[in-house]
Each structure stands twice: as structure tokens, then as C-alpha cells.
PDB file of C-alpha atoms in Angstrom:
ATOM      1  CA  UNK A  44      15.240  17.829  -7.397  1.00 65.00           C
ATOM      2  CA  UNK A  45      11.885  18.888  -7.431  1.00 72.00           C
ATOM      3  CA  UNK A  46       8.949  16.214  -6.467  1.00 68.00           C
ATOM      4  CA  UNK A  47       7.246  16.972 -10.338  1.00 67.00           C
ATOM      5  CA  UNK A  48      11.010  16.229 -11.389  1.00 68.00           C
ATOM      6  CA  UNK A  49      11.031  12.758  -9.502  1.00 64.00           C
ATOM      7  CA  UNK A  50       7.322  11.958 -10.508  1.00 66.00           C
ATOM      8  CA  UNK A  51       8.680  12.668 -14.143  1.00 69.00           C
ATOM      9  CA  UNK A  52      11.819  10.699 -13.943  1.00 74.00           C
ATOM     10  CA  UNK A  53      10.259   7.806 -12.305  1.00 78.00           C
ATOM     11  CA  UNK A  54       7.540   7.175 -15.233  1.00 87.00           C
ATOM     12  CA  UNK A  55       9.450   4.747 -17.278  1.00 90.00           C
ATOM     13  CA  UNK A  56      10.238   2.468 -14.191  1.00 90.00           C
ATOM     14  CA  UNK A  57       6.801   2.475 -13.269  1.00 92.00           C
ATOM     15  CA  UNK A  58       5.826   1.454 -16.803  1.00 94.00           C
ATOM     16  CA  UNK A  59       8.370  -1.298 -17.168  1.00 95.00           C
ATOM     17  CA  UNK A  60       7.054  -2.431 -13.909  1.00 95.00           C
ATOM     18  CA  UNK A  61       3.196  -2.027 -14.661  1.00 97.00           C
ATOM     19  CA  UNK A  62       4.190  -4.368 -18.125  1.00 97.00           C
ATOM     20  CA  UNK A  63       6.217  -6.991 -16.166  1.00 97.00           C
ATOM     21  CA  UNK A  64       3.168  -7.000 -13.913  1.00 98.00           C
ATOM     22  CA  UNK A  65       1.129  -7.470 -16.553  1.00 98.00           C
ATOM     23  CA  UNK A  66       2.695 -10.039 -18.304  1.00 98.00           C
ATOM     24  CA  UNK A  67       3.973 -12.104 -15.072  1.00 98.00           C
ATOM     25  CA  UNK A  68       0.041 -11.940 -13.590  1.00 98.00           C
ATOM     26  CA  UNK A  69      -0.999 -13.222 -16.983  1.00 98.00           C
ATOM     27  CA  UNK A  70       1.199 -16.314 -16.900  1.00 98.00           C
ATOM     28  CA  UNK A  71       0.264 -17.120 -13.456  1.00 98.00           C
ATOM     29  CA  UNK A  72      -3.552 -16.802 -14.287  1.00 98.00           C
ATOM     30  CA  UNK A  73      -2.487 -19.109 -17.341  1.00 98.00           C
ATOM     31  CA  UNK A  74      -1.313 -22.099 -15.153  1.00 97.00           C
ATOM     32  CA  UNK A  75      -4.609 -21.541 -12.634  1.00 98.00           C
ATOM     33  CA  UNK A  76      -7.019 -21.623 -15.664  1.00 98.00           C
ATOM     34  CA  UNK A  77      -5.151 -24.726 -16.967  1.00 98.00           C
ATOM     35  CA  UNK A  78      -5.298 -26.375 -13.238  1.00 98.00           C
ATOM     36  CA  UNK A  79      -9.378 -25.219 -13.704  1.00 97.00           C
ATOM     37  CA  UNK A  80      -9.426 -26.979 -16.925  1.00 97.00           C
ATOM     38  CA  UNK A  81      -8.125 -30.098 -15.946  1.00 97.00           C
ATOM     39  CA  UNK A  82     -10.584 -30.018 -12.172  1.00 97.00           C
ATOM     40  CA  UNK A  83     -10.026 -30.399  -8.979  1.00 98.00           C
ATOM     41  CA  UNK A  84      -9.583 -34.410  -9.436  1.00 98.00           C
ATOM     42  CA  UNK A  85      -7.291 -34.386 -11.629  1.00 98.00           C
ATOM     43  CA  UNK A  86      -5.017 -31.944 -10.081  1.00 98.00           C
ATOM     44  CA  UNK A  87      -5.082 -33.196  -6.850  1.00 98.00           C
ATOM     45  CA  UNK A  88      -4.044 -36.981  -8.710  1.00 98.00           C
ATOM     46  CA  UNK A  89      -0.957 -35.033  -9.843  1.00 97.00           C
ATOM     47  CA  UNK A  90      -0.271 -32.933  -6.542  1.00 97.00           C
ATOM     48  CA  UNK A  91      -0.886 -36.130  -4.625  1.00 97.00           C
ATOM     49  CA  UNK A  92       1.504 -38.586  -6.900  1.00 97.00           C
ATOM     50  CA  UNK A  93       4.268 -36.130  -6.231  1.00 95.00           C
ATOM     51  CA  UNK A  94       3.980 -36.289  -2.587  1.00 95.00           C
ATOM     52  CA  UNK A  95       2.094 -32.943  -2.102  1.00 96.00           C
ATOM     53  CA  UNK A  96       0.368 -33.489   1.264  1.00 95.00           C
ATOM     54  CA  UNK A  97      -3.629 -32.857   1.333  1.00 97.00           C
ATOM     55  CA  UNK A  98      -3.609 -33.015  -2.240  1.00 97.00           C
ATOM     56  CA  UNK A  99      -7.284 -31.722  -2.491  1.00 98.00           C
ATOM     57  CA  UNK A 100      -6.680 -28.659  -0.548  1.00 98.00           C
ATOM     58  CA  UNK A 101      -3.333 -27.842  -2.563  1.00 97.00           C
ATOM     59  CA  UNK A 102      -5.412 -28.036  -5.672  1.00 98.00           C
ATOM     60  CA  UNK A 103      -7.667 -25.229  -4.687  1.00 98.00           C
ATOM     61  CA  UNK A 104      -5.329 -23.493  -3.130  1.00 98.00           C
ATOM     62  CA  UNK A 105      -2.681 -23.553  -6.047  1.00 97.00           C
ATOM     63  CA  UNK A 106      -5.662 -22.328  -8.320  1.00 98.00           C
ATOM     64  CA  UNK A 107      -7.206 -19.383  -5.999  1.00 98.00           C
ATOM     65  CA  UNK A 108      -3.274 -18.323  -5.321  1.00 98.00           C
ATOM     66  CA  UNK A 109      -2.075 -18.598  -9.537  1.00 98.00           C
ATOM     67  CA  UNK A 110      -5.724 -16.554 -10.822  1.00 98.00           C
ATOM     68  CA  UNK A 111      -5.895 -14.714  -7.406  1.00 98.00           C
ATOM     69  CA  UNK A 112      -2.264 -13.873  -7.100  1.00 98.00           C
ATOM     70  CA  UNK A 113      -1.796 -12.743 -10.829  1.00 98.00           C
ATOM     71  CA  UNK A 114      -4.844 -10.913 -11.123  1.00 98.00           C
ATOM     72  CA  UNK A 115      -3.392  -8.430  -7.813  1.00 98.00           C
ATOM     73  CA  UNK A 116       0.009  -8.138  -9.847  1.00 97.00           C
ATOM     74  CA  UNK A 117      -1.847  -6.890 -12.389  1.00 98.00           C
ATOM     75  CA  UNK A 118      -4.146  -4.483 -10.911  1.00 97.00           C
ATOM     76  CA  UNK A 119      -1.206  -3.873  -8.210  1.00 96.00           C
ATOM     77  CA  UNK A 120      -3.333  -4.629  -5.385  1.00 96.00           C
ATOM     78  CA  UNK A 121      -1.645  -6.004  -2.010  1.00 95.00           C
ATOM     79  CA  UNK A 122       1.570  -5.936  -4.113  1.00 96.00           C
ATOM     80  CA  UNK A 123       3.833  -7.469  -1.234  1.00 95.00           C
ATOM     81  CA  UNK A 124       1.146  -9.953  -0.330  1.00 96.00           C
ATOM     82  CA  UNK A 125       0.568 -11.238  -3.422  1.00 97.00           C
ATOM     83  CA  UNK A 126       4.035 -11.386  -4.441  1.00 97.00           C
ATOM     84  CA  UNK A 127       5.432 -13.611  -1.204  1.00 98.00           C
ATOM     85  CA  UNK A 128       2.426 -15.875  -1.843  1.00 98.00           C
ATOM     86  CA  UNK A 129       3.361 -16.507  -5.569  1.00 98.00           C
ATOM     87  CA  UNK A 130       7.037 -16.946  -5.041  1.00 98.00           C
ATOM     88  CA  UNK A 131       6.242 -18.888  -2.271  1.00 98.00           C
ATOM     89  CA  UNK A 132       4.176 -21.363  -4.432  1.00 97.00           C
ATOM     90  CA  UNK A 133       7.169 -21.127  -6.834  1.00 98.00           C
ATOM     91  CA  UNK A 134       9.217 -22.540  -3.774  1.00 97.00           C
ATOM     92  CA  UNK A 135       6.610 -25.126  -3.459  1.00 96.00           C
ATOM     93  CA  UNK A 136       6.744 -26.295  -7.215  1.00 95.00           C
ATOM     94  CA  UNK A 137      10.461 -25.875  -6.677  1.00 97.00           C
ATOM     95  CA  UNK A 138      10.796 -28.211  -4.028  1.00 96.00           C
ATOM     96  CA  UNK A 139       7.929 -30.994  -5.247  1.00 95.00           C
ATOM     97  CA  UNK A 140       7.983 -31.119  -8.710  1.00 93.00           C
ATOM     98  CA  UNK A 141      11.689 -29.678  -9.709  1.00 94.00           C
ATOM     99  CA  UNK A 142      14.268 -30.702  -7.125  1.00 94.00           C
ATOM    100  CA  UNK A 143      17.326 -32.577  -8.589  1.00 93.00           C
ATOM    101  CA  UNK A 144      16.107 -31.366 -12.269  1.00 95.00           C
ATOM    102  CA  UNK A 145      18.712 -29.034 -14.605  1.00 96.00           C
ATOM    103  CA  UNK A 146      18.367 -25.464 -15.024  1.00 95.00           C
ATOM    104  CA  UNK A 147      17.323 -25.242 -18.297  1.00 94.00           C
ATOM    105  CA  UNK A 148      14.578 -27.388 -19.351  1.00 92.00           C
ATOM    106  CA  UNK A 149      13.876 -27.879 -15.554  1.00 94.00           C
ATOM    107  CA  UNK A 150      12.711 -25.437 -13.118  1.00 96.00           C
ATOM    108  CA  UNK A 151      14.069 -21.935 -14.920  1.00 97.00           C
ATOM    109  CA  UNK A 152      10.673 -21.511 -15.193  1.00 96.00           C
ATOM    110  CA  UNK A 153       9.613 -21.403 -11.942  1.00 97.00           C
ATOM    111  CA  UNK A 154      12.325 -19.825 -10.759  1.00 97.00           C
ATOM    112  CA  UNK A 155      12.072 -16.721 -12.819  1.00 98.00           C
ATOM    113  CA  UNK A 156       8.143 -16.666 -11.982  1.00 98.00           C
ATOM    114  CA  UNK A 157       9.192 -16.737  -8.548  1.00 98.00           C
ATOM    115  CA  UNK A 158      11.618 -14.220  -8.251  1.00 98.00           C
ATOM    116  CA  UNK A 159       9.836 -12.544 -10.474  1.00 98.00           C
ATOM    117  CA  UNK A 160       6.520 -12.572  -7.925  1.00 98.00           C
ATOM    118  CA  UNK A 161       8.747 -11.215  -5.053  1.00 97.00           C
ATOM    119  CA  UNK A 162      10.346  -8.783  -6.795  1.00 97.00           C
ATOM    120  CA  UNK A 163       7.051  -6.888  -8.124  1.00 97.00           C
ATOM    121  CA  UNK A 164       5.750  -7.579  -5.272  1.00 96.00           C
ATOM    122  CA  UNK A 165       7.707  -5.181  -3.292  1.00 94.00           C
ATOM    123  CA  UNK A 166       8.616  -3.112  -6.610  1.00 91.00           C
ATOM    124  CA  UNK A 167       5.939  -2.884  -8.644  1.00 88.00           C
ATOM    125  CA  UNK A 168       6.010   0.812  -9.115  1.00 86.00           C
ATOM    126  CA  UNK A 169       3.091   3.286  -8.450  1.00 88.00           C
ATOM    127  CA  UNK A 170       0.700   2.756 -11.097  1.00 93.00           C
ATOM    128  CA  UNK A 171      -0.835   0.587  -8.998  1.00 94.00           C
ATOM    129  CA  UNK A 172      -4.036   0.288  -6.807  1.00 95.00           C
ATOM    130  CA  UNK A 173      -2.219   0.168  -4.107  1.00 93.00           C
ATOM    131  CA  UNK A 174      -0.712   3.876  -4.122  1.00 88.00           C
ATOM    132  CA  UNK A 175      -4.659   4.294  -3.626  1.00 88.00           C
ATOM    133  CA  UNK A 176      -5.215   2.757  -0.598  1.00 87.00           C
ATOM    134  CA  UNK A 177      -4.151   4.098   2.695  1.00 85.00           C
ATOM    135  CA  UNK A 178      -0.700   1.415   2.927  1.00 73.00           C
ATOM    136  CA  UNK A 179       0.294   2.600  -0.703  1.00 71.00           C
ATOM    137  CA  UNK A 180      -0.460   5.929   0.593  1.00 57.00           C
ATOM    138  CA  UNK A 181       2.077   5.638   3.889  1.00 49.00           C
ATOM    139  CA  UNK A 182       4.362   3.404   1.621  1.00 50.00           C
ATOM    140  CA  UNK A 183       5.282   6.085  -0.567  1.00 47.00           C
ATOM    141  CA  UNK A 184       5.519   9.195   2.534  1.00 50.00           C
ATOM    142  CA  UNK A 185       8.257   6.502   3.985  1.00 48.00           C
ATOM    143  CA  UNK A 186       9.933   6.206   0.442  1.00 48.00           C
ATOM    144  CA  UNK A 187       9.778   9.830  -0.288  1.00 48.00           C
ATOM    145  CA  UNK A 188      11.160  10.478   3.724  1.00 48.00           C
ATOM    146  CA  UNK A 189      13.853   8.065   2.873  1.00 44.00           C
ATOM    147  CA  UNK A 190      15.600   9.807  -0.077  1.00 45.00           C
TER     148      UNK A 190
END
């Protein structure tokens, strides 16, 4: 197969990916805008009465990681990066907020995010920033070596 072949075939991946990107990054800069909305304060109150230590800090860091996070997905910038930091923050409202509840109507949510996060991350096909910079650039040499 040539490489124009492979570039052709692997267009519709890439696309899929580039939407799920899209649409994940959107609903994690969703839930940072709402944390924005609400302040600081008032996020920290909740963080802090669910036992989420240094309330404050998790507040700001929850909304830089959601609207940070979401916005690399979409532009596909520091794919892998930004993916572990999302799902782990997924893991986070997992284990604080979710524990103990049912699937549905409990934490499906934040587990599909999650895995979700992680898988883009490290599979968010080319039409990304990322195949721009010089680590997209050696990422795809060690894919292309590898097949």
C-alpha cells in the first residue's frame, strides 16, 4: 500500500476522531465555564463538603484543567497530556463525588468523559496541531516504522 493510499484510507478515522474531539472538549469546557459561573467560593464549598482536600486549589485547578484540557482536545494540542489530565480528573470526580452511586444516573457520565479523554488523547488522529509540532512529527515516523 502506497503512503497516498494510507493517507486516503485513514481520512474518515481522523474525522470521526477530530468530531469526538470536538464534541468531548466542548463538554469539558461546559462544566469549567459552569464551575466559572458559580466562582471560586462556591466551588470550593462544594469540593470541600465532599471531602476534596485544599478545596480552593481544586477549584482552580478543576476549572484551568476542564476549559484548558478541552480546548487542547479540540485544537489537538498535547493530545496525550491533555487526555491523562482529563481522565484523571474523571478519576477524581469518580472517586469523590460518585463512589457507591449506580451506573446509570450515577457516574456514566464521568466515566465515558474519562475514557473518552484517554482515549483521544493517545488517538486523536492527525488533524491535529500536534502532527505540527516536532513530537507529532516523530509520533507519526514511529507509527509509520511500526506498520
Amino acid at each position: 500500500m502506497t503512503e497516498r493510499t494510507q493517507r486516503i484510507n485513514a481520512w474518515p478515522a481522523d474525522i470521526t476522531a477530530l468530531l469526538a474531539r470536538i464534541v468531548v472538549g466542548a463538554v469539558f469546557i461546559a462544566h469549567g465555564l459552569q464551575k466559572i459561573g458559580t466562582g471560586v467560593d462556591g466551588v470550593a464549598q462544594g469540593f470541600g463538603s465532599m471531602g476534596i482536600p485544599l478545596p480552593q486549589v481544586a477549584a482552580v485547578t478543576a476549572m484551568t484543567v476542564e476549559i484548558g484540557g478541552g480546548l487542547a482536545l479540540i485544537v489537538g494540542f498535547a493530545l496525550p497530556a491533555a487526555g491523562a489530565a482529563l481522565a484523571a480528573f474523571m478519576v477524581g470526580a469518580y472517586t469523590f463525588a460518585h463512589v457507591g452511586d449506580a451506573l446509570v444516573g450515577g457516574y456514566e457520565v464521568v466515566l465515558v468523559l474519562g475514557a473518552s479523554a484517554l482515549a483521544l488523547g493517545f488517538s486523536g488522529g492527525s488533524l491535529a496541531v500536534d502532527r505540527f509540532l516536532p513530537w507529532g512529527t516523530r509520533r507519526a515516523e514511529t507509527v509509520r516504522a511500526a506498520v
